[in-house]
Structures are given as structure tokens and as C-alpha cells.
XYZ file of C-alpha atoms in Angstrom:
614
model
C 0.000 0.000 0.001
C 0.995 3.589 -0.429
C 0.029 7.216 -0.003
C -1.079 9.397 -2.913
C -1.704 13.103 -3.265
C -1.712 15.863 -5.843
C -3.529 18.802 -7.352
C -4.795 19.837 -10.772
C -5.043 23.485 -11.757
C -5.767 24.492 -15.346
C -4.285 27.976 -15.085
C -0.807 28.925 -13.900
C 2.644 27.350 -13.810
C 2.618 24.369 -11.438
C 6.390 23.946 -11.659
C 6.532 26.804 -9.187
C 4.675 24.583 -6.732
C 7.166 21.727 -6.551
C 7.985 22.460 -2.901
C 4.295 22.435 -2.020
C 3.873 19.061 -3.732
C 6.831 17.615 -1.833
C 5.420 18.966 1.427
C 2.028 17.365 0.744
C 3.660 14.081 -0.208
C 5.848 13.939 2.878
C 2.815 14.123 5.186
C 2.086 10.580 3.949
C 5.563 9.176 4.627
C 4.139 6.715 7.178
C 2.001 5.114 4.450
C 5.019 4.548 2.239
C 8.341 4.353 4.056
C 10.169 2.687 1.134
C 10.217 5.467 -1.429
C 8.972 8.859 -2.581
C 8.241 10.441 -5.930
C 6.681 13.564 -7.439
C 5.739 14.542 -10.987
C 4.546 17.826 -12.448
C 3.480 18.269 -16.054
C 1.272 21.040 -17.372
C -1.776 21.396 -15.098
C -1.127 18.204 -13.139
C 0.960 17.565 -10.003
C 1.180 14.041 -8.530
C 2.934 12.867 -5.358
C 3.475 9.353 -4.055
C 4.910 7.533 -1.026
C 5.631 3.849 -1.563
C 5.385 0.699 0.523
C 7.057 -2.015 -1.575
C 5.062 -5.249 -1.778
C 5.145 -6.340 -5.445
C 8.256 -5.829 -7.649
C 10.182 -3.636 -5.183
C 12.831 -2.696 -7.769
C 10.621 -1.502 -10.636
C 7.347 -0.305 -9.156
C 8.257 3.300 -8.334
C 5.579 5.958 -8.721
C 4.356 8.240 -10.136
C 4.531 5.797 -13.057
C 4.596 7.385 -16.498
C 3.939 5.699 -19.852
C 4.597 7.509 -23.137
C 2.938 6.279 -26.339
C 4.087 8.481 -29.203
C 2.665 11.902 -28.271
C 0.386 10.486 -25.584
C 1.287 10.663 -21.884
C -0.353 8.651 -19.111
C 0.663 8.989 -15.459
C -0.640 7.270 -12.329
C -0.400 7.442 -8.558
C -2.012 4.433 -6.954
C -2.646 3.020 -3.492
C -3.864 -0.562 -3.332
C -3.572 -4.090 -4.649
C -5.125 -5.765 -7.676
C -5.875 -9.384 -6.870
C -6.558 -10.287 -10.502
C -3.509 -8.534 -11.942
C -2.266 -11.800 -13.479
C -5.447 -12.380 -15.465
C -5.597 -8.762 -16.581
C -1.971 -8.785 -17.660
C -2.523 -11.907 -19.745
C -5.537 -10.372 -21.499
C -3.752 -7.088 -22.122
C -0.721 -8.908 -23.519
C -3.013 -10.718 -25.955
C -4.211 -7.284 -27.088
C -0.678 -6.213 -27.963
C 0.508 -4.502 -24.790
C 3.966 -5.174 -23.381
C 5.076 -4.758 -19.770
C 8.379 -3.680 -18.273
C 7.566 -4.525 -14.633
C 5.780 -7.246 -12.677
C 3.851 -4.787 -10.487
C 0.103 -4.242 -10.553
C 0.549 -0.464 -10.923
C 1.551 -0.930 -14.537
C -1.308 -3.384 -15.099
C -3.776 -0.804 -13.792
C -2.398 2.016 -15.917
C -2.342 -0.117 -19.083
C -5.895 -1.269 -18.295
C -6.968 2.369 -18.341
C -5.084 2.943 -21.601
C -6.943 0.004 -23.165
C -10.447 0.427 -21.742
C -10.576 3.940 -20.309
C -12.844 4.444 -17.272
C -14.574 1.141 -18.096
C -11.454 -0.609 -16.740
C -13.064 -0.351 -13.291
C -15.552 -3.083 -14.189
C -12.648 -5.515 -14.603
C -10.740 -4.817 -11.377
C -10.751 -7.119 -8.355
C -8.937 -5.421 -5.545
C -8.668 -2.554 -3.136
C -7.578 0.759 -4.590
C -7.606 4.510 -4.761
C -5.823 6.092 -7.716
C -5.494 9.109 -9.983
C -4.541 8.896 -13.673
C -3.497 11.792 -15.908
C -4.649 11.265 -19.499
C -3.059 13.723 -21.944
C -5.279 12.550 -24.816
C -8.526 13.460 -23.074
C -6.727 16.153 -21.077
C -8.311 14.963 -17.863
C -7.603 13.348 -14.524
C -9.500 10.166 -13.691
C -9.822 9.221 -10.014
C -11.500 6.152 -8.558
C -11.976 4.262 -5.321
C -12.603 0.553 -4.791
C -16.154 -0.748 -4.543
C -16.263 -1.178 -0.764
C -13.953 1.677 0.263
C -11.058 -0.267 1.771
C -8.604 2.332 0.506
C -9.298 6.013 1.271
C -9.498 8.962 -1.099
C -10.326 12.527 -0.040
C -10.529 15.645 -2.175
C -11.210 19.364 -2.142
C -12.495 21.437 -5.042
C -11.916 25.123 -4.384
C -11.667 28.001 -6.888
C -11.251 25.645 -9.836
C -8.419 23.663 -8.241
C -8.843 19.969 -7.402
C -6.676 18.732 -4.528
C -6.691 15.049 -3.508
C -4.977 12.735 -1.066
C -5.102 9.436 0.773
C -5.574 11.336 4.019
C -6.901 14.805 4.877
C -3.518 15.865 6.277
C -2.016 15.985 2.785
C -4.842 18.117 1.387
C -4.729 20.501 4.354
C -1.184 21.448 3.355
C -2.538 23.141 0.234
C -3.059 26.893 0.788
C -6.561 26.812 -0.712
C -7.821 24.327 1.896
C -8.177 25.659 5.436
C -8.884 23.658 8.631
C -12.376 25.047 9.134
C -15.217 23.041 10.644
C -18.840 24.154 10.485
C -22.083 22.858 12.016
C -22.208 19.711 9.889
C -18.624 18.847 10.753
C -19.293 19.299 14.462
C -22.379 17.109 14.180
C -20.268 14.444 12.503
C -17.781 14.515 15.379
C -20.161 14.818 18.325
C -23.196 12.752 17.293
C -22.063 10.492 14.418
C -18.401 9.971 15.393
C -16.286 7.948 15.495
C -18.336 6.848 12.481
C -18.576 9.249 9.565
C -21.268 9.809 6.961
C -19.982 8.434 3.621
C -18.661 11.255 1.465
C -18.334 13.658 4.393
C -14.860 15.022 5.044
C -15.773 16.829 8.332
C -13.581 19.815 7.367
C -15.635 22.444 5.499
C -13.959 22.235 2.080
C -13.101 18.540 2.264
C -15.070 15.625 0.833
C -14.537 11.906 0.472
C -14.923 10.055 -2.814
C -17.467 7.454 -1.786
C -16.842 3.725 -2.309
C -17.741 2.454 -5.768
C -17.455 5.899 -7.323
C -15.182 7.537 -9.862
C -14.418 11.138 -10.752
C -13.382 12.900 -13.959
C -11.852 16.370 -13.824
C -11.256 18.321 -17.027
C -11.550 21.912 -18.233
C -15.334 21.612 -18.221
C -15.400 20.883 -14.491
C -15.739 18.015 -12.042
C -18.032 15.016 -12.557
C -18.575 12.150 -10.099
C -20.463 8.965 -10.920
C -21.253 5.561 -9.410
C -19.790 2.488 -11.111
C -20.819 -0.111 -8.481
C -23.424 -0.403 -5.749
C -25.269 -3.089 -3.870
C -28.208 -4.485 -5.796
C -31.065 -6.684 -4.623
C -31.958 -9.803 -6.562
C -33.588 -13.151 -5.768
C -31.286 -15.778 -4.227
C -31.653 -19.011 -6.193
C -29.319 -21.368 -4.251
C -30.487 -23.583 -1.399
C -28.622 -23.783 1.908
C -26.185 -26.518 0.836
C -25.418 -24.822 -2.487
C -24.946 -21.494 -0.745
C -22.485 -22.956 1.771
C -20.519 -24.722 -0.959
C -20.257 -21.597 -3.097
C -19.259 -19.456 -0.132
C -16.456 -21.819 0.784
C -15.157 -21.786 -2.784
C -15.381 -17.996 -2.982
C -13.711 -17.379 0.387
C -10.869 -19.758 -0.423
C -10.297 -18.100 -3.801
C -10.350 -14.660 -2.188
C -7.856 -15.585 0.544
C -5.444 -17.245 -1.872
C -5.506 -14.243 -4.200
C -4.700 -11.967 -1.272
C -1.765 -14.071 -0.099
C 0.190 -13.230 -3.257
C 3.100 -10.968 -2.350
C 6.840 -10.558 -2.865
C 7.213 -10.022 0.893
C 6.056 -12.222 3.808
C 2.340 -12.251 4.690
C 1.138 -12.909 8.242
C -2.322 -13.304 9.750
C -4.038 -11.502 12.627
C -5.535 -14.154 14.916
C -8.123 -13.373 17.609
C -9.326 -16.941 18.128
C -12.769 -16.047 16.742
C -14.479 -17.507 13.707
C -13.462 -14.884 11.134
C -9.735 -14.561 11.820
C -9.329 -18.274 12.602
C -10.817 -19.184 9.218
C -8.477 -16.840 7.348
C -5.475 -18.144 9.299
C -6.453 -21.757 8.631
C -6.879 -21.139 4.897
C -3.529 -19.326 4.825
C -1.829 -22.307 6.500
C -3.428 -24.699 3.994
C -2.233 -22.549 1.085
C 1.289 -22.119 2.441
C 1.547 -25.860 3.069
C 0.318 -26.688 -0.441
C 2.668 -24.212 -2.119
C 5.673 -24.968 0.083
C 5.988 -21.451 1.472
C 6.769 -22.530 5.021
C 5.235 -21.615 8.362
C 2.583 -18.916 8.664
C 3.201 -16.253 11.313
C 0.158 -15.236 13.367
C -0.247 -12.271 15.722
C -2.655 -11.494 18.557
C -3.137 -8.506 20.866
C -4.174 -8.286 24.508
C -3.668 -6.092 27.568
C -1.777 -6.467 30.814
C -4.009 -8.049 33.505
C -7.022 -8.233 31.170
C -7.637 -11.790 32.353
C -8.010 -10.510 35.922
C -10.439 -7.710 35.081
C -12.486 -9.245 32.260
C -16.209 -9.558 32.956
C -18.485 -11.286 30.488
C -21.406 -9.281 29.063
C -23.692 -9.334 26.062
C -21.304 -7.505 23.738
C -18.188 -9.406 24.837
C -19.199 -12.884 26.051
C -15.780 -14.462 26.446
C -12.040 -13.820 26.651
C -9.948 -14.542 23.553
C -6.637 -15.794 24.937
C -7.615 -19.475 25.439
C -9.032 -19.643 21.928
C -5.957 -18.066 20.393
C -3.875 -20.751 22.111
C -6.286 -23.399 20.828
C -5.920 -22.213 17.225
C -2.166 -21.727 17.419
C -1.778 -25.336 18.481
C -4.196 -26.482 15.782
C -2.481 -24.524 12.998
C 1.098 -24.945 14.210
C 1.722 -21.339 13.256
C 4.593 -19.251 14.536
C 2.565 -17.173 16.965
C 3.453 -13.773 18.383
C 1.672 -12.653 21.571
C 1.599 -8.854 21.764
C 0.512 -7.164 24.997
C 0.118 -3.531 26.042
C -0.376 -1.778 29.351
C -2.580 1.171 30.284
C 0.099 3.909 30.062
C 0.921 2.907 26.476
C -2.754 3.078 25.466
C -3.300 6.464 27.080
C -0.108 7.923 25.661
C -1.028 6.813 22.131
C -4.454 8.478 22.061
C -3.080 11.669 20.540
C -0.902 9.928 17.954
C -3.803 7.721 16.828
C -5.927 10.872 16.404
C -3.269 12.343 14.125
C -3.060 9.144 12.089
C -6.830 9.241 11.513
C -6.969 13.070 11.169
C -10.029 12.828 13.410
C -10.910 11.668 16.907
C -11.387 7.907 16.715
C -12.171 4.775 18.652
C -10.058 5.700 21.679
C -8.073 2.746 23.081
C -9.262 0.524 20.226
C -7.467 2.810 17.755
C -4.481 3.273 20.044
C -4.006 -0.442 20.639
C -4.378 -1.221 16.937
C -1.706 1.343 16.074
C 0.652 -0.123 18.698
C -0.198 -3.633 17.502
C 0.600 -2.757 13.885
C 3.884 -1.148 14.933
C 4.895 -4.436 16.577
C 3.803 -6.529 13.580
C 5.769 -4.260 11.237
C 8.977 -5.367 12.968
C 8.524 -8.817 11.402
C 6.137 -8.415 8.462
C 5.002 -5.992 5.778
C 1.634 -7.535 4.843
C -1.110 -9.058 7.032
C -4.587 -10.457 6.476
C -7.408 -9.553 8.851
C -11.026 -10.559 9.437
C -12.855 -7.208 9.149
C -16.307 -7.096 7.491
C -17.579 -10.635 8.166
C -19.933 -9.424 10.913
C -21.383 -6.682 8.733
C -22.083 -8.844 5.702
C -23.101 -12.084 7.485
C -25.054 -10.439 10.327
C -22.865 -11.259 13.294
C -23.447 -8.270 15.557
C -25.926 -8.499 18.453
C -28.045 -5.715 16.950
C -28.967 -8.005 14.034
C -30.667 -10.305 16.529
C -32.404 -7.926 18.934
C -35.885 -6.661 18.295
C -35.292 -3.345 20.068
C -32.318 -2.650 17.797
C -34.226 -3.623 14.670
C -37.063 -1.296 15.661
C -34.930 1.551 17.062
C -35.363 3.901 14.107
C -31.703 4.881 14.191
C -28.275 3.376 13.618
C -28.090 0.482 16.105
C -24.499 1.299 17.052
C -25.497 4.862 18.061
C -27.017 3.671 21.290
C -26.929 6.859 23.388
C -27.593 9.875 21.130
C -29.533 11.719 23.840
C -26.603 11.440 26.262
C -24.175 12.643 23.601
C -26.395 15.585 22.761
C -26.584 16.606 26.423
C -22.770 16.764 26.628
C -22.771 19.744 24.257
C -23.111 23.353 25.339
C -26.648 24.736 24.806
C -25.374 27.150 22.141
C -23.665 24.436 20.096
C -26.596 22.065 20.559
C -28.929 24.708 19.144
C -26.528 25.525 16.275
C -25.901 21.976 15.035
C -29.187 20.250 16.038
C -27.385 16.941 16.676
C -30.401 14.672 17.113
C -32.068 16.043 14.002
C -28.801 15.682 12.083
C -28.496 12.037 13.118
C -32.124 11.369 12.175
C -31.569 12.920 8.741
C -28.469 10.824 8.105
C -30.381 7.706 9.110
C -33.253 8.612 6.770
C -30.780 9.204 3.931
C -29.230 5.779 4.488
C -32.553 3.940 4.620
C -33.720 5.708 1.459
C -30.736 4.240 -0.424
C -31.601 0.611 0.370
C -32.404 -1.365 -2.787
C -35.492 -3.271 -1.651
C -36.579 -6.422 -3.465
C -40.078 -6.491 -4.903
C -42.282 -9.116 -3.281
C -40.033 -9.585 -0.259
C -41.868 -10.014 3.044
C -41.582 -7.411 5.802
C -39.228 -9.460 7.976
C -36.732 -10.122 5.179
C -36.969 -6.510 4.011
C -36.135 -5.313 7.518
C -33.035 -7.546 7.622
C -32.004 -6.253 4.203
C -32.166 -2.707 5.561
C -30.072 -3.719 8.574
C -27.496 -5.408 6.314
C -27.299 -2.359 4.058
C -26.795 -0.002 6.999
C -23.995 -2.158 8.378
C -22.200 -2.534 5.050
C -22.453 1.113 4.001
C -22.360 2.940 7.354
C -20.722 0.837 10.078
C -18.198 -1.167 8.075
C -16.477 1.994 6.723
C -15.749 3.035 10.315
C -13.797 -0.164 10.921
C -12.122 -0.024 7.516
C -11.050 3.578 8.211
C -9.633 2.466 11.549
C -7.770 -0.473 10.042
C -6.361 1.569 7.150
C -5.168 4.562 9.189
C -3.702 2.601 12.090
C -2.007 -0.034 9.917
C -0.686 2.441 7.370
C 0.281 4.674 10.258
C 2.807 1.958 11.027
C 3.716 1.273 7.373
C 1.919 -2.088 7.450
C -0.371 -3.291 4.657
C -3.447 -5.095 5.956
C -5.651 -6.990 3.517
C -9.269 -7.762 4.331
C -10.532 -10.788 2.360
C -14.139 -10.580 3.538
C -14.488 -7.273 1.664
C -14.133 -8.942 -1.742
C -16.967 -7.360 -3.743
C -18.026 -10.716 -5.195
C -18.538 -12.068 -1.688
C -20.435 -8.993 -0.462
C -22.634 -8.905 -3.552
C -23.562 -12.582 -3.104
C -24.088 -12.557 0.660
C -26.202 -9.385 0.582
C -28.901 -11.363 -1.224
C -28.825 -14.519 0.905
C -32.154 -14.732 2.786
C -31.931 -14.231 6.540
C -33.236 -17.758 7.148
C -30.164 -19.137 5.343
C -27.741 -16.607 6.833
C -28.782 -17.874 10.271
C -28.583 -21.559 9.318
C -28.719 -23.810 12.379
C -30.260 -20.994 14.400
C -26.890 -19.265 14.865
C -25.539 -15.850 13.978
C -23.424 -16.186 10.820
C -24.762 -19.753 10.564
C -24.184 -20.040 6.827
C -20.557 -18.939 7.210
C -20.031 -21.577 9.907
C -21.578 -24.199 7.644
C -19.327 -23.117 4.760
C -16.238 -23.482 6.959
C -16.974 -26.944 8.324
C -13.807 -29.013 7.991
C -11.655 -25.876 7.883
C -11.903 -25.210 11.636
C -12.357 -27.392 14.732
C -16.016 -27.628 15.786
C -15.536 -25.793 19.089
C -13.903 -22.829 17.353
C -16.384 -22.959 14.490
C -19.376 -22.571 16.817
C -17.821 -20.282 19.401
C -19.909 -17.217 20.354
C -18.735 -14.010 18.700
C -16.343 -11.738 20.597
C -15.218 -8.363 19.142
C -11.743 -6.839 18.866
C -10.419 -6.818 22.437
C -10.440 -3.673 24.529
C -8.825 -3.115 27.905
C -10.904 -3.909 30.997
C -8.282 -2.583 33.400
C -9.860 -0.056 35.813
C -6.597 1.893 35.644
C -7.578 2.894 32.115
C -10.830 4.460 33.299
C -8.945 6.316 36.032
C -6.317 7.581 33.604
C -8.649 8.847 30.880
C -11.102 10.334 33.381
C -8.257 12.259 34.983
C -7.006 13.352 31.585
C -10.461 14.677 30.718
C -10.674 16.568 34.006
C -7.327 18.218 33.196
C -8.811 19.332 29.860
C -11.769 20.858 31.702
C -9.474 22.667 34.137
C -7.329 24.188 31.377
C -9.014 27.425 30.277
C -7.184 27.276 26.940
C -8.694 23.930 25.940
C -10.386 24.510 22.561
C -13.158 22.006 23.320
C -14.560 24.060 26.242
C -16.879 26.372 24.261
C -18.383 23.305 22.570
C -19.301 21.191 25.596
C -21.232 21.301 28.846
C -18.322 21.003 31.273
C -20.593 20.665 34.313
C -22.412 17.722 32.733
C -19.124 15.967 31.978
C -17.845 16.543 35.519
C -21.090 15.070 36.803
C -20.619 12.032 34.586
C -17.012 11.637 35.724
C -18.151 11.546 39.354
C -20.859 8.949 38.746
C -20.791 5.181 38.509
C -22.156 5.504 34.945
C -18.585 6.142 33.814
C -17.668 2.503 34.379
C -20.913 1.096 32.939
C -20.768 -1.591 30.278
C -23.600 0.077 28.352
C -21.887 1.224 25.139
C -22.432 4.702 23.729
C -21.022 3.650 20.375
C -20.849 0.153 18.911
C -19.880 -2.762 21.103
C -16.679 -1.475 22.623
C -17.070 2.158 23.565
C -18.512 2.751 27.039
C -17.636 5.177 29.869
C -13.828 5.035 29.657
C -13.896 5.412 25.888
C -16.204 8.435 26.156
C -13.640 10.343 28.238
C -10.850 9.222 25.921
C -12.818 10.301 22.849
C -13.445 13.768 24.236
C -9.738 14.211 24.977
C -9.068 13.161 21.387
C -11.520 15.824 20.175
C -9.687 18.428 22.224
C -6.301 17.367 20.853
C -7.661 17.377 17.301
C -8.988 20.915 17.652
C -5.650 22.080 19.044
C -3.213 20.159 16.819
C -5.025 20.998 13.587
C -5.614 24.633 14.615
C -9.264 24.271 13.694
C -11.501 27.281 13.238
C -15.183 26.804 14.066
C -17.451 28.825 11.800
């Protein structure tokens, strides 16, 4: 993976902006520690930071191809998992290749098919291509949004980047946040409405969309979206096809010129990927698979089972390590490390995030990077197969809001009366929910129960899953580690979206059809283990530390968050037993301690990014 940035300006001499381009590019050094490149030609300026995974010697970017008078240039972040097939087809059409990297395959695909090349790509990507023939820049993002792409269009100039920090270096883009941005942070966050960049002049190219910028202006269009259609396969056929598809997806994503490891939590999703990786490595003679897990000092002593986290992971990780005979690496962090990494994780995300969950993931990826460059991870299985508790609870299904936003009233009350009146947080959240539901492609003739589950699946895939993909991308790339997520293969998501709920819950279990598909791949006890999410710390020292940190923020009259919040309400919360409650205020993992941590992240974000509120 890599970091990309650049700007396109039809008037003026961009060669005078070479220092600006370098400055923008260097903000993404963490995404690509292995190399750097910039290119300016006419109205186009491209910058790239490289993490070498395929063809380390010849894959430098920006990559330029000249064909007589024609010039094509690309900056690209991602991986094409069908690059071999595409290369073979393009060769048969007369194209020759000078590298073995997928960057060249992507650029030549555009040269052959133009924007229609997107229909042929299987992978995760965000890229920009300069086309001198059409005199335009073509930008696109993968179907599910695994790889990020932000942009700003101000005064006729288009600025883009893998992360907001690169775009904010451009003098035309200022760190201003208005009422919508504040609503995103205080009532939607740490999720984010698709397409919303939070900063006033910043937007996100949504998953499955492409953009063309030429002298006539900027045009964005959708090239892929979820579609509803009847599911024709029975339960046995569905399970068999899923197994075939998952195995194909995993094996495609294990291709690399550098070692690939697996993140292992001991749960169904990561255990299945690890097991399939071991099978593939054994069959191809690639040696022992390395697996990694994360936990916290004394978590075993403080863990208490509850509905969102029914069991500890450590015994199951041990069980799978022994089963797979992998080379396992146990990574453990203590409370001070988590607290001290809150600010850095905020800067990696360019926004306040998932508190200790972000911080621990960043630390985890830093440790993995010491021994590996590429990892596979189990994100997205719960969203597409219906694994979360809110898929199975009537009150969540009938809540009339996003089921992971479980305490919007509380969050609204934490704001100052003036800000609450200005941004109307509850109304904003209701509008975003209505927008999401209105997008759902319902199936004609479907009964009310199945239609309701289709809505829930759509919300999870398009609204909750991006939050976790953002987290995984920013924290992993923040450590220069590429993490691949096989369950986000668009073929898999497209197929599973249309599986009836009665088949998805085969055997009366959450993700029942996935369990059935993986029979024989995993031991029965692991296969039918109750879901447990990414681990968070249960150490009471963490609550004490982040609560104290928040109180320091409240006591500092220069804290930029103070005009935005009701300090008395937060002090009251800090003094109450609610602060240690297991009732989440966001998702499964964020309860009292994470609320204090999140607010300190908001304060740091406002200060570090010198944000103006207007």
C-alpha cells in the first residue's frame, strides 16, 4: 500500500509549486516508508509515497507511460488481486510490460479500456490517472472503500490525497469546521457519513465511485453499488459456493513478494483466514505462517463477560495456534501505552477515533511491522453475514436509528446549549439515518421481515463497516503495514447481501451459513464459538487515567473544546458510577472510559489541527 496526493489546476505554472507538492507528499511518509516520488506536467501535479510489496525494484511511482505523443501517469494506493489475469488479457491485445507490479497493469488497463477498466478490477484501490489525450484526470476508489481517497475542489483547483492531512497542506484548503462537521464529530463519530470530510472544504470520494476532472469541471459517478436480486441457491449450495469464494479470495490476497502474516483473535473470522492461509502455504511450500494477537496487561483478571463481549480470547488463540502450528506472536500492552497513544492515533486518523481501540491497533501494527510488511485480517464478516448483536435484537431492529449509536440523547446533552442549538445533533443524526434507509435497494415481493433484515445489512455494510475499515487503514498504514481484508471482496459482499436471513442464520446461529461453509476448515468448538469483538482493555486503571485526563482538559481554560461542551455535565458524569458502565455509547466497545478518551481526542484534534469553528 501507499500514499497518494496531488492537485490539478488548469491555469498557472505548477512547476513553481514543486515544494508544495513535496510537502504534501511527505505528510504521507508513514504510508510509504520505502520510497517517494513527485511529478509535475502542465496542469497536473502528482505525489506518491511507496510501501514495496510487489516488484520492489521496478514499481516506483508516479509511473509514467509515453505512447508516441500520448502521456499517461498514475499514482495508486492498493492491490489488484486479478492482476495476473488482466496482464494476460492485455498482452493478448498487444501490450507489453516492463515490470511485474500491478501499478503498470492498472495504468495499461486504463489505456486500453478507459474508465470502463473499473468493471474488470478485483482489488482494493484509490488512484489518480493523468490522461493527456482526453486532457483529464480520472480518479476512482474501490467498490467497498477499503482504501481512502479525499478531495477538495476550491476556486477551480482539485486537490486530492489518501488522508486529509495531505490536502490541508494546500493553501486553498483551510482547517475550518462548520455545524455539519461538528455534528459528525459529536453525534455520528467515530463513524462518519460516507462522502463527508468533516472539514468544510473537504469531501470523500465514496466507495464504488469515480471522478473525472477536465476543463469543463468536475463530474462524479457511481460504477458499483449493492443491488437486490432473488437468491436461487439452497442452503447446501450457498455454503458450498461461499467456501469456494472465500478460499479463492484468501489465496488471491496471499500473493506478495514479501512475507504475509495473519491476525488471529481466536474467533471464527480470523481463525478461518489463518487456517486457509496455512493450507495454502503448506500446499505451495511457502513454510510456516506467522500469526499475531493482541491483549492487555491483567485483562484476564479484570475481564467480565457481558452481552457484547461474552468471552475472553486468549484461550481460543492458544487453541488455534496449536491447531495450525503457526509461529505465533503474543503482543501485549499496558494502560500507560494506550493512554499515551491516544493523541498519535488521532493524528493518524486526522479525526478523533475509537479511543483505546485505535491506540491499541496502532501499537499492535507497529509491533507486527517489525517482522512483516503484509497481514490479512477478518474485518467485514460481521457486517455482511449479520454477526453483531443488533442483528438479533428486536429493540435494535425497531430503534429507528443506527443500532451502534445507542446513546444519542446522552451525547447531545454533553454539548453546550449554544452548540446544541446551532448543530441540532439529534435532528442531524435522524436525517443521516433517513438518507441511508432511502438508499436501500429493496426487493419487490419480499416479506416485511426479510426486508427489515435487508435494511439492517445495508446499513452495516455502508455505514458501520467503513468506520472499521477507516480504523484499520489509518492505524495499519500509520505503522507502514499493509493489511488486507478478504471478507471485503466485492463478489462475496454482492452474493451474501442477497442470501435470505433464514439461510444466513442456518442452524439458528448468527453467521450460521458462514459456519456451515467453513466446516472441515476449523475445529467444531472454534467454528461454533460465540462471537467476541476486537479486544479492549478492561483494566480499571484505564478508566482512572482517561477520566483524569479529561478533568485536566476541563481545568485548562485554553482547551479549545470548552466552548463546545457542557463542562458541568461531563464533571457530573465523571463523578458517577455511569462512567464505568458496560452500556456502550457507540458500537460494542465504547462505554464510559472510551467516552472520556474520545473527548480528549476531540480536544487534541482541535488544538493540533488549529481548527476554526465557523
